[in-house]
CSV table of C-alpha atoms and ligand atoms in Angstrom, one decimal:
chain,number,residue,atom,x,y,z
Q,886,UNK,CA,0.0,0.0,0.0
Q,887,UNK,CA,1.1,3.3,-1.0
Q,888,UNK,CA,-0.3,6.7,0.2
Q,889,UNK,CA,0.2,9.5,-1.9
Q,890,UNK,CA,-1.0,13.2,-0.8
Q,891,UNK,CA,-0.8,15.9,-3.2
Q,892,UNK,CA,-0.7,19.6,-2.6
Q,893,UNK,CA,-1.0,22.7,-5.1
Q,894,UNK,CA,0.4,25.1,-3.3
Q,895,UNK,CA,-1.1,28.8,-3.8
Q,896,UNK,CA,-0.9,30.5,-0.8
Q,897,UNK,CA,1.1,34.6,-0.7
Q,898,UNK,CA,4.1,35.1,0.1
Q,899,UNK,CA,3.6,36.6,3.4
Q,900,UNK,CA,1.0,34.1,4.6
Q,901,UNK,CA,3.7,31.1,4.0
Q,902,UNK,CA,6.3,33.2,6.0
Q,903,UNK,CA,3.8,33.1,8.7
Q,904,UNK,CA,2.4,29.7,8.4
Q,905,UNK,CA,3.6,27.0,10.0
Q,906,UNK,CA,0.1,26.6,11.4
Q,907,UNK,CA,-1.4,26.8,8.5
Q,908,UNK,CA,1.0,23.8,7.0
Q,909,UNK,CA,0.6,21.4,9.4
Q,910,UNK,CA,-2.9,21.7,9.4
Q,911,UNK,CA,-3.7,21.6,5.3
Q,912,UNK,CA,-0.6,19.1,4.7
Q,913,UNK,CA,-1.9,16.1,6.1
Q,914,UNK,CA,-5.3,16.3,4.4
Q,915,UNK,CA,-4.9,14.8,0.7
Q,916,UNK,CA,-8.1,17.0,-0.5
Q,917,UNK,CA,-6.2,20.0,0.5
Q,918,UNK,CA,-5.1,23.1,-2.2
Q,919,UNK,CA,-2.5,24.8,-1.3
Q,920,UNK,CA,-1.4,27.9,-4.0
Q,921,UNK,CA,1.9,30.0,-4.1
Q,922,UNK,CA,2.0,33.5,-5.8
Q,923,UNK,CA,5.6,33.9,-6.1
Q,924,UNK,CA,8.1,33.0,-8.8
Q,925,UNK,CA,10.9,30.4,-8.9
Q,926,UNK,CA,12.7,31.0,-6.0
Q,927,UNK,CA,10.2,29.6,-4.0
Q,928,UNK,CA,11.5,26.2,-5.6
Q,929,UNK,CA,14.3,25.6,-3.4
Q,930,UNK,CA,13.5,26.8,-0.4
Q,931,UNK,CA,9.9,25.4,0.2
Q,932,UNK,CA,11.1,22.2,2.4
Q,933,UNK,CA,12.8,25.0,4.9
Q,934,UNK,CA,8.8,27.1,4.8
Q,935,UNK,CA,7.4,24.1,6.1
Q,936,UNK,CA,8.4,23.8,9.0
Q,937,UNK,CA,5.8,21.3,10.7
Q,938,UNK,CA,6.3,18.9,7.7
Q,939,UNK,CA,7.3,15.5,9.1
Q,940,UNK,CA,10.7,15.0,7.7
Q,941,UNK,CA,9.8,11.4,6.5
Q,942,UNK,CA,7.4,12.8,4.5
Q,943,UNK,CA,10.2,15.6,2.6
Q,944,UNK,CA,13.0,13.0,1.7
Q,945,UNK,CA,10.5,11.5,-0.8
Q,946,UNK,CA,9.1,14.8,-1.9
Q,947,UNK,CA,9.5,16.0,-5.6
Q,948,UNK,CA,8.9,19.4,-6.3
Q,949,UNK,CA,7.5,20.3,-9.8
Q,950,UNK,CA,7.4,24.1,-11.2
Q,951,UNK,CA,4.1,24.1,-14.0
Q,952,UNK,CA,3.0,27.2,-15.9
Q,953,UNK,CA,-0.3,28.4,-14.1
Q,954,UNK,CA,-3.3,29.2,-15.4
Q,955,UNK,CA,-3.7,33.0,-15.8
Q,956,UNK,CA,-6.5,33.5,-13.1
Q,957,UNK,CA,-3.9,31.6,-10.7
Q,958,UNK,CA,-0.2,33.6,-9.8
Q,959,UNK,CA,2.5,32.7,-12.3
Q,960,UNK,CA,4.2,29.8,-10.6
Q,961,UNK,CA,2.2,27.0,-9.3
Q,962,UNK,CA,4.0,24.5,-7.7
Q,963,UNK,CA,2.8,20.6,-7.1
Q,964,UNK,CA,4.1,18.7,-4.1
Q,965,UNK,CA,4.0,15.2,-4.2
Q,966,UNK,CA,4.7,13.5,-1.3
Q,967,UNK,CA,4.6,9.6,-0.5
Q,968,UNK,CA,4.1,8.0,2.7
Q,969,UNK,CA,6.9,5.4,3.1
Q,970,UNK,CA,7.2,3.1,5.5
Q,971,UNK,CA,8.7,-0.7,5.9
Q,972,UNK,CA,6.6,-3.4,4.8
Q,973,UNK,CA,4.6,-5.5,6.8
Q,974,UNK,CA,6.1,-9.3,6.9
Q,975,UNK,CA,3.6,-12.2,7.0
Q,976,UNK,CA,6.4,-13.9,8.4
Q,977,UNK,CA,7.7,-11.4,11.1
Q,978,UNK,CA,6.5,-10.8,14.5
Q,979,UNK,CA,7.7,-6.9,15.7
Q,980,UNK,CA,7.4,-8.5,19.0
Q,981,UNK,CA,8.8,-11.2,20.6
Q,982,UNK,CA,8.7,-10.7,24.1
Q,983,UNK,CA,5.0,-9.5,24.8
Q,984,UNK,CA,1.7,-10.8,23.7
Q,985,UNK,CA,0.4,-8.1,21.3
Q,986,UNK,CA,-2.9,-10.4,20.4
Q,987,UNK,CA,-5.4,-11.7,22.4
Q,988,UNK,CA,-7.2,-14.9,21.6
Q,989,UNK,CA,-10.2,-13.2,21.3
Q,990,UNK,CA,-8.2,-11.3,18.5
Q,991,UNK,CA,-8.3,-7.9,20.2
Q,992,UNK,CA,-5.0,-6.0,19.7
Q,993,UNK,CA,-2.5,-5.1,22.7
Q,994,UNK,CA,-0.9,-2.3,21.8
Q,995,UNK,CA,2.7,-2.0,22.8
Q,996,UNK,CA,5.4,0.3,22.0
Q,997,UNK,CA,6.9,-1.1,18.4
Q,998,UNK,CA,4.1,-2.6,16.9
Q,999,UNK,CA,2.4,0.2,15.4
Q,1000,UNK,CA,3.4,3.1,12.5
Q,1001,UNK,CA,2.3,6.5,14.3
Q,1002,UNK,CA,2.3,8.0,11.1
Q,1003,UNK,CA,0.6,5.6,9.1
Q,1004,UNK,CA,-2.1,5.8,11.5
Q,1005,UNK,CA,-2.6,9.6,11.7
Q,1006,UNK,CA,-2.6,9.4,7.7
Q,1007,UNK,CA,-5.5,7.5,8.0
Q,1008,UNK,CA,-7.1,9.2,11.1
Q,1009,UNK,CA,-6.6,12.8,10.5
Q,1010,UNK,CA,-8.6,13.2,7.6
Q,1011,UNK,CA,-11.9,12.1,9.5
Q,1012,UNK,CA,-11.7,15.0,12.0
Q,1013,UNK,CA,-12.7,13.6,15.0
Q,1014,UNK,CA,-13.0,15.0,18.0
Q,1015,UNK,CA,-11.9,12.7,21.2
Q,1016,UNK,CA,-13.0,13.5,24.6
Q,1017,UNK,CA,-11.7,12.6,28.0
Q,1018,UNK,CA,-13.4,12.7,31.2
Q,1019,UNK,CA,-11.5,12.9,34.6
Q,1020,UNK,CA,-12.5,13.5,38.2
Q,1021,UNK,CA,-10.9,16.2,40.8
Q,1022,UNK,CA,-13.1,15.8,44.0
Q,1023,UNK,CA,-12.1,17.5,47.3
Q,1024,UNK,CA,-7.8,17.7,47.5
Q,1025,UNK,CA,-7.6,15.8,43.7
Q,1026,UNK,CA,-7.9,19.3,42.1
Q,1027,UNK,CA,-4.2,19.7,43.0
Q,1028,UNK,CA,-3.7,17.1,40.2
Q,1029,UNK,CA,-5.4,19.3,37.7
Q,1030,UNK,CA,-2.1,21.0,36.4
Q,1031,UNK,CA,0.1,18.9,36.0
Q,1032,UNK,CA,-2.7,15.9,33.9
Q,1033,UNK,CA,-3.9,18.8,31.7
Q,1034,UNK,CA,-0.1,20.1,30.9
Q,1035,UNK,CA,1.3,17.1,30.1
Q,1036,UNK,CA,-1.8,15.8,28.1
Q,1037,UNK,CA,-1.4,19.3,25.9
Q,1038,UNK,CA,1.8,17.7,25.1
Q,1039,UNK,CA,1.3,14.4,24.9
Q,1040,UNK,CA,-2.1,13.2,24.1
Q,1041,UNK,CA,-3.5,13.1,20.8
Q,1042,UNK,CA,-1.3,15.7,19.6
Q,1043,UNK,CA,-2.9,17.6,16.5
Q,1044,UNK,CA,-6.4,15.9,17.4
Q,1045,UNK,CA,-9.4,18.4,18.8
Q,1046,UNK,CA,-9.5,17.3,22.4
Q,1047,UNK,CA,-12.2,18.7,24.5
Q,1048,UNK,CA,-11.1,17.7,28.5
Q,1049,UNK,CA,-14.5,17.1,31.1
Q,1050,UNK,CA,-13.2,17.8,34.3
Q,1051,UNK,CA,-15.7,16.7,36.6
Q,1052,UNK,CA,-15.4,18.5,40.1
Q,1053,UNK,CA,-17.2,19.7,43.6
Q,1054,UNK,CA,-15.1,23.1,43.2
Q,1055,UNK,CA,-14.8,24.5,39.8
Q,1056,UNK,CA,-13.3,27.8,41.4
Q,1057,UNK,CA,-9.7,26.2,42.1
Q,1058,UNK,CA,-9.3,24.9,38.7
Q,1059,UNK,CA,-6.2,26.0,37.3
Q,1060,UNK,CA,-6.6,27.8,33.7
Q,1061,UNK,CA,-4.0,26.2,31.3
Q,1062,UNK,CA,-3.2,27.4,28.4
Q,1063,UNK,CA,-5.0,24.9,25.7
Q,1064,UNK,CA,-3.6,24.2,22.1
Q,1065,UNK,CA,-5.6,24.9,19.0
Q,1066,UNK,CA,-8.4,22.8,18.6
Q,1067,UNK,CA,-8.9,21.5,22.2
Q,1068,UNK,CA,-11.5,23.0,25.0
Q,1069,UNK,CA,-11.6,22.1,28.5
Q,1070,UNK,CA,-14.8,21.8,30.3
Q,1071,UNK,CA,-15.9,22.3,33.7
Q,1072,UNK,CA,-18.6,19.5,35.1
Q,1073,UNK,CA,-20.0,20.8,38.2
Q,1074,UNK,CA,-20.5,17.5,40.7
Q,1075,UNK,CA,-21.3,16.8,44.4
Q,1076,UNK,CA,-18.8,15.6,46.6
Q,1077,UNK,CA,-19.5,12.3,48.1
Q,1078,UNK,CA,-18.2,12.1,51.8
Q,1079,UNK,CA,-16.3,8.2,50.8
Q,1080,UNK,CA,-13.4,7.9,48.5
Q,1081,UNK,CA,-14.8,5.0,47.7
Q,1082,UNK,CA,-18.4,6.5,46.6
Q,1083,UNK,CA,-16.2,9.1,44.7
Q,1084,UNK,CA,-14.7,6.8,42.6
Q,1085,UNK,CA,-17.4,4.5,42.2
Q,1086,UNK,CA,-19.7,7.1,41.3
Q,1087,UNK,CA,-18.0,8.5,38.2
Q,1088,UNK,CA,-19.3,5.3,36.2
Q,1089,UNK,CA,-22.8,6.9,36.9
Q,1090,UNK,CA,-21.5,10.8,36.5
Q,1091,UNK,CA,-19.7,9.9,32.8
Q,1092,UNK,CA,-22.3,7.8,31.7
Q,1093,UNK,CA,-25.1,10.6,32.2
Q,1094,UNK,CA,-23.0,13.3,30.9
Q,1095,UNK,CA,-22.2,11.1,28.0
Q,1096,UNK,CA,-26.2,11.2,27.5
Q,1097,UNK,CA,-27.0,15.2,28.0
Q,1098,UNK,CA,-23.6,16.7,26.7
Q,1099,UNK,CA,-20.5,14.9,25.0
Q,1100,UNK,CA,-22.6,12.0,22.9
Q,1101,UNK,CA,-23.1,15.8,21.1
Q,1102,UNK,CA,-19.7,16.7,21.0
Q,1103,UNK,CA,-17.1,13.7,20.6
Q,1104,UNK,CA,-16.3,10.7,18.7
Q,1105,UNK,CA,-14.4,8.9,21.4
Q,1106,UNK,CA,-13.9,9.1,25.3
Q,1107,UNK,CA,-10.9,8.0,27.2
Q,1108,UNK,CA,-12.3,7.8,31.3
Q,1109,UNK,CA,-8.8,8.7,33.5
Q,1110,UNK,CA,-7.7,8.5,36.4
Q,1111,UNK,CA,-6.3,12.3,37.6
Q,1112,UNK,CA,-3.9,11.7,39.4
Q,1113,UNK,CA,-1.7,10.7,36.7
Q,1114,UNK,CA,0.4,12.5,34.5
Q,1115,UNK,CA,1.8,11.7,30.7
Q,1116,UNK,CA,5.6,11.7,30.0
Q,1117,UNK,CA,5.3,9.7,26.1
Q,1118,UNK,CA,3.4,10.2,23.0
Q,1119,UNK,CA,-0.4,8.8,23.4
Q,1120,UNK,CA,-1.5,8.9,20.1
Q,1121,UNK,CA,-4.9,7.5,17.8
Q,1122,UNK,CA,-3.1,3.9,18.0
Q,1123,UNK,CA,-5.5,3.7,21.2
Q,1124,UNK,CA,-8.5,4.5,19.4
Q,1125,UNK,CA,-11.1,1.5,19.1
Q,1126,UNK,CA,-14.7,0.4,20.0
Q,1127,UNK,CA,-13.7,-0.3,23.6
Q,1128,UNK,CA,-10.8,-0.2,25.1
Q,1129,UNK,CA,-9.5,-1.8,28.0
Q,1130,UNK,CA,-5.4,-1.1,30.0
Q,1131,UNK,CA,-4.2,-4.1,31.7
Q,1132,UNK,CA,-3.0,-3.3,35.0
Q,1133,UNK,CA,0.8,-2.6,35.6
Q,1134,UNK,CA,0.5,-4.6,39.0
Q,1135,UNK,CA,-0.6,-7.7,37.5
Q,1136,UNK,CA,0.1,-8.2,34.2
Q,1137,UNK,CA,2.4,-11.2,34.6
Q,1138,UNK,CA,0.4,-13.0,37.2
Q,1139,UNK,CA,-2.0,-16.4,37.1
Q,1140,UNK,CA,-5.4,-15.3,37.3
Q,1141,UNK,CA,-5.6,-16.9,40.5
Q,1142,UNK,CA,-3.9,-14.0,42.0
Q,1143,UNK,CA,-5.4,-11.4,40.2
Q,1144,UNK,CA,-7.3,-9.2,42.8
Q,1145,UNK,CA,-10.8,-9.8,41.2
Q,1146,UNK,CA,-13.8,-9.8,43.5
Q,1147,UNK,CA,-14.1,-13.0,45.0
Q,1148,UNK,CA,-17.6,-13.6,47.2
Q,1149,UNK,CA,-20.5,-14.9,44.7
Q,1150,UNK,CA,-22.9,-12.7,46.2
Q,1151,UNK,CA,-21.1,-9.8,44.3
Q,1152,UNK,CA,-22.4,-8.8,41.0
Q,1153,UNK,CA,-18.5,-8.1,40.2
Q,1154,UNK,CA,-17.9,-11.7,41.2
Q,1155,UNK,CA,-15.0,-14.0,39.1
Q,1156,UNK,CA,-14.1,-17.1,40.6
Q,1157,UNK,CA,-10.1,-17.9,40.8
Q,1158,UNK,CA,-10.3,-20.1,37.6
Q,1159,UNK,CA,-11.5,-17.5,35.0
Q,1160,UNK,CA,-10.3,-14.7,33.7
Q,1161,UNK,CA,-7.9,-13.0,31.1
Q,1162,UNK,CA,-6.1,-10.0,32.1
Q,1163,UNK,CA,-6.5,-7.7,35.3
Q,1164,UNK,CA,-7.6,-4.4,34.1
Q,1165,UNK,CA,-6.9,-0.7,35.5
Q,1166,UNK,CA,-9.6,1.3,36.8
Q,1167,UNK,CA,-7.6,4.4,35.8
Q,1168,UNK,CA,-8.1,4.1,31.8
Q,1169,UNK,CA,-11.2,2.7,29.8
Q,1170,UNK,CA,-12.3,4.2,26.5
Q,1171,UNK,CA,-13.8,3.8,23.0
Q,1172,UNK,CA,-16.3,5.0,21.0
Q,1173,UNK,CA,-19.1,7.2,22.4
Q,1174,UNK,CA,-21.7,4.9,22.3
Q,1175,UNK,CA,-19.9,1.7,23.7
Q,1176,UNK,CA,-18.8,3.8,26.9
Q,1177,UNK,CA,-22.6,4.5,27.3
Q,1178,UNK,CA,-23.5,1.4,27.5
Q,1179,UNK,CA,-20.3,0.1,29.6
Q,1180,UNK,CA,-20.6,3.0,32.0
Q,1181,UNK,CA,-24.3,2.0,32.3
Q,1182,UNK,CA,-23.8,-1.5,32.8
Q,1183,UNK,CA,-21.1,-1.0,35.6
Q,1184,UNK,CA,-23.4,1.3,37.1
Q,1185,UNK,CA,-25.9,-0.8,37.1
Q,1186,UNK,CA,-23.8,-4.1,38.8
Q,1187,UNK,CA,-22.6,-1.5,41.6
Q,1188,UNK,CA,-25.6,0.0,42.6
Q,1189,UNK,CA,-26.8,-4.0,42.5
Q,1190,UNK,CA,-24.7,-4.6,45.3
Q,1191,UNK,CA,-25.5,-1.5,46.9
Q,1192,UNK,CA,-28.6,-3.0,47.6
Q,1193,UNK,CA,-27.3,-6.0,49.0
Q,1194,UNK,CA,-25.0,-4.1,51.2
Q,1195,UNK,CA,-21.8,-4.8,49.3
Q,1196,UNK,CA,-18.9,-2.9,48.2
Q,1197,UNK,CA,-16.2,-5.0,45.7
Q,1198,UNK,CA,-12.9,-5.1,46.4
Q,1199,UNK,CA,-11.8,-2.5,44.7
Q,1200,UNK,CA,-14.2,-0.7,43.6
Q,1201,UNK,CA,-15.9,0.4,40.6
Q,1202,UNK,CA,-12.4,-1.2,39.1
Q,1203,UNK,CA,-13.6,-4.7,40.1
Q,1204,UNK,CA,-17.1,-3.8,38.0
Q,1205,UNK,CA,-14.9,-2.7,35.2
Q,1206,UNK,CA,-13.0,-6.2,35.0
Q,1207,UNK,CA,-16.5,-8.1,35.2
Q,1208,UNK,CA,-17.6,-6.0,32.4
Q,1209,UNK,CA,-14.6,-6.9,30.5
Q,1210,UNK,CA,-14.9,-10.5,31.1
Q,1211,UNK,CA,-18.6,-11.0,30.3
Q,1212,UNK,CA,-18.2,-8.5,27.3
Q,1213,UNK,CA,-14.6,-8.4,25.9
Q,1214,UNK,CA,-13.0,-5.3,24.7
Q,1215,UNK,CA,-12.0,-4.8,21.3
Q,1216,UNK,CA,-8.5,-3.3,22.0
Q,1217,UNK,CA,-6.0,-3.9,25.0
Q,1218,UNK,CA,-3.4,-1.1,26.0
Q,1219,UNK,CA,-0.2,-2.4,27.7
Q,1220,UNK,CA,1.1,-1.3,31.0
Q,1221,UNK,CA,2.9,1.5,28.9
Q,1222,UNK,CA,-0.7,3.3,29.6
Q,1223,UNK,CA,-1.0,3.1,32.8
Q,1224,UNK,CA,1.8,2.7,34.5
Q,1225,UNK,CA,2.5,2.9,38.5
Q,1226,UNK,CA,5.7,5.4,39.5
Q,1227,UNK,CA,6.3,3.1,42.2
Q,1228,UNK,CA,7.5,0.2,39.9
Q,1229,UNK,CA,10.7,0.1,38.6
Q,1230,UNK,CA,10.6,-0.1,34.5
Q,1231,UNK,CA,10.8,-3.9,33.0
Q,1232,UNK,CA,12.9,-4.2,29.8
Q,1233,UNK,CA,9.7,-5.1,27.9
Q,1234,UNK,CA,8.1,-2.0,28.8
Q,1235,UNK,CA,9.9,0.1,26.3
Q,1236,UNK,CA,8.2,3.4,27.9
Q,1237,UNK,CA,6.4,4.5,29.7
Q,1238,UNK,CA,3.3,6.8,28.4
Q,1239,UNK,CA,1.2,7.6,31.1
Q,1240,UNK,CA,1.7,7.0,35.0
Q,1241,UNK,CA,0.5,8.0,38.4
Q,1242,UNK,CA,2.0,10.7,40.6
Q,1243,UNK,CA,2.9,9.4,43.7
Q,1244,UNK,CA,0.1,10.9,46.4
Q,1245,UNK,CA,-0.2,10.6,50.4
Q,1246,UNK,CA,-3.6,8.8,50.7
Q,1247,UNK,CA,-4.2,9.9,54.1
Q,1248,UNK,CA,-3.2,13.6,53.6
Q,1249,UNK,CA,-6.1,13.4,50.3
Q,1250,UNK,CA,-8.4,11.2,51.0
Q,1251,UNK,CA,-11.2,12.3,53.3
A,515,UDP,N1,-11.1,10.9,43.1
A,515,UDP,C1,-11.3,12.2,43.5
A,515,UDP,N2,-11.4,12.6,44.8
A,515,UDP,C2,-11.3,11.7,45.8
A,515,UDP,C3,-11.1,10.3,45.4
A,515,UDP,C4,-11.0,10.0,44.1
A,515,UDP,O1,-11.4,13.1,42.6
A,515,UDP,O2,-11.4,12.0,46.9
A,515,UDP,C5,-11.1,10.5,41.7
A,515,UDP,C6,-9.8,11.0,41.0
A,515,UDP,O3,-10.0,11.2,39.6
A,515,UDP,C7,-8.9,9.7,41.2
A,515,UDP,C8,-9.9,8.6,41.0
A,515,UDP,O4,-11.1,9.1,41.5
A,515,UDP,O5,-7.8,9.7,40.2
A,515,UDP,C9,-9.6,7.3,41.6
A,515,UDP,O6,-9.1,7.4,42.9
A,515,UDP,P1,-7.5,7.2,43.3
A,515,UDP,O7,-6.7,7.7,42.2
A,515,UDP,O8,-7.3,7.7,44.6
A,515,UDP,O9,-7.4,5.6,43.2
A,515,UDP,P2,-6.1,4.7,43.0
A,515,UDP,O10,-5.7,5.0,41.6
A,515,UDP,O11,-5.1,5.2,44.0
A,515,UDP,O12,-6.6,3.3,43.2
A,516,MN,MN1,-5.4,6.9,40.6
């Protein structure tokens, strides 16, 4: 497979001295015509005016000079540019050391198995819009900052991201400066006097403001944790009906040991011979519609044993992996996503994208 994206460059002078913005945003769309005004010495230098261009993308750039049509300036230049990238090998695995396929055939992604920009090529032209909802309730606003700053650098970069920040006090919430394209969002909440209603009762909060406000205004949703902060590239590889991060605590563990809810009078019950992975409470997403209907159904199981007088082990995160065992996800992150500071880093965890801060339960949690 080849892609091949063609530009016609005819933009002024001045607005290509200015328009580094303008480049990265038009280039990656193949529909996109771009003019130039100027004569032949634009020939040379044009790589150096496009700044943002991904320099993969230049070494296989020709630049043609054609006479223009007399409506258009004199010069018009075409820019062909051509996508290359290794071929895929029937016959070789990109990883050895990790499972990157689960048998239900749902990808894992791990560092080295995917082509960032192949996939942006094929993502970025669908303008979609990619939500994420997280929580700062009582003393977890002081983790507002530092997730919101680091996702500005690190998540979905170039995507429209509009950030739900669900909280009891929207006055403390730092104002950070947002990239083009991306909106943050204030979701006004009561504060539940547990930490353990908090937490459980974001399944409820997301799935209702999936239903009044962001089914409206996003394609995806990715449900975090906030107290958390990105240090690598989280990119559209994630994206995908529902998606599920195996936990960094047990991902090399028999599923007799994973810390599933054990009593059978729990509707998050597993007993110790079933199971496939040990899933993080901290990162679930997918499309808009398949987070509706798993932050219902969570909902639904805890408030089931609510009524009996039960609390699972851990949580809405033991609903979650119940969930995901009764209705499998369609796409697994590894550890990379969701990562614990705590743990030193394994050789097979080439990086690590996203991990929590280190926090002093008793001086946060009420
Ligand atoms: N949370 C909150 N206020 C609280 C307790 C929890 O806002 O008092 C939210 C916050 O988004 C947090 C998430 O619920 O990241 C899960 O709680 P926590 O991170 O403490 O759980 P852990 O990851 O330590 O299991
Ligand atoms: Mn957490």
């Amino acid at each position: 497979m080849e892609i091949c994206l063609f530009f016609l460059l005819h933009f002024r002078r001045h607005d290509l001295l200015e328009s580094g913005e303008i480049c990265s945003h038009t280039l990656p769309n193949p529909h996109s015509h771009i003019c130039l005004d100027d004569s032949l010495e634009w020939a040379s230098p044009l790589p150096s005016i496009l700044p943002s261009l991904p320099r993969n993308l230049l070494h296989e750039t020709t630049i043609c000079r054609r006479e223009a049509r007399p409506a258009f300036p004199r010069w018009v230049f075409v820019l062909l540019c051509r996508l290359s990238y290794p071929q895929p090998r029937s016959l070789d695995q990109k990883r050895l050391d990790v499972l990157t396929l689960t048998p239900w055939l749902a990808p894992i992604v791990w560092e080295g198995t995917f082509n960032s920009e192949l996939l942006d090529s094929a993502y970025k032209p669908l303008n979609l819009t990619i939500g994420v909802t997280a929580f700062a309730i009582g003393k977890y606003t002081m983790f507002v900052g530092r997730f919101v700053e680091s996702a500005e650098k690190l998540f979905m970069k170039g995507y429209r991201v509009n950030y739900y920040i669900f909280t009891n006090d929207p006055q403390v919430i730092p104002r950070v400066q947002l990239q083009p394209g991306r909106s943050l969002s204030i979701v006004p909440i009561k504060k539940y006097s547990h930490w353990q209603e908090i937490s459980m009762r974001r399944m409820e909060a997301i799935n209702r403001h999936i239903a009044e406000v962001s089914h409206r205004e996003v394609n995806y949703l990715f449900c975090l944790d906030i107290d958390m902060v990105f240090h690598n590239p989280w990119g559209v590889e994630t994206l995908g009906e529902m998606v599920a991060a195996i936990h960094p605590g047990y991902y090399n563990v028999p599923r007799s040991q994973f810390p599933y809810e054990r009593r059978s009078s729990s509707a998050a019950f597993i007993p110790d011979s079933q199971g496939d992975f040990y899933y993080a409470g901290a990162v679930f997403g997918g499309l808009l519609k398949q987070v509706y209907e798993f932050t219902r159904a969570c909902h639904m199981t805890i408030l089931a044993d609510k009524a009996n007088g039960i609390m699972a082990a851990w949580q809405e995160e033991s609903h979650l992996n119940k969930r995901f065992f009764s209705h499998k996800p369609s796409k697994l992150l590894s550890p990379e996503y969701v990562w614990d500071d705590t743990k030193p880093k394994p050789p097979e965890v080439r990086l690590i994208r996203f991990s929590t801060v280190n926090k002093d339960y008793k001086e946060i949690r009420d």
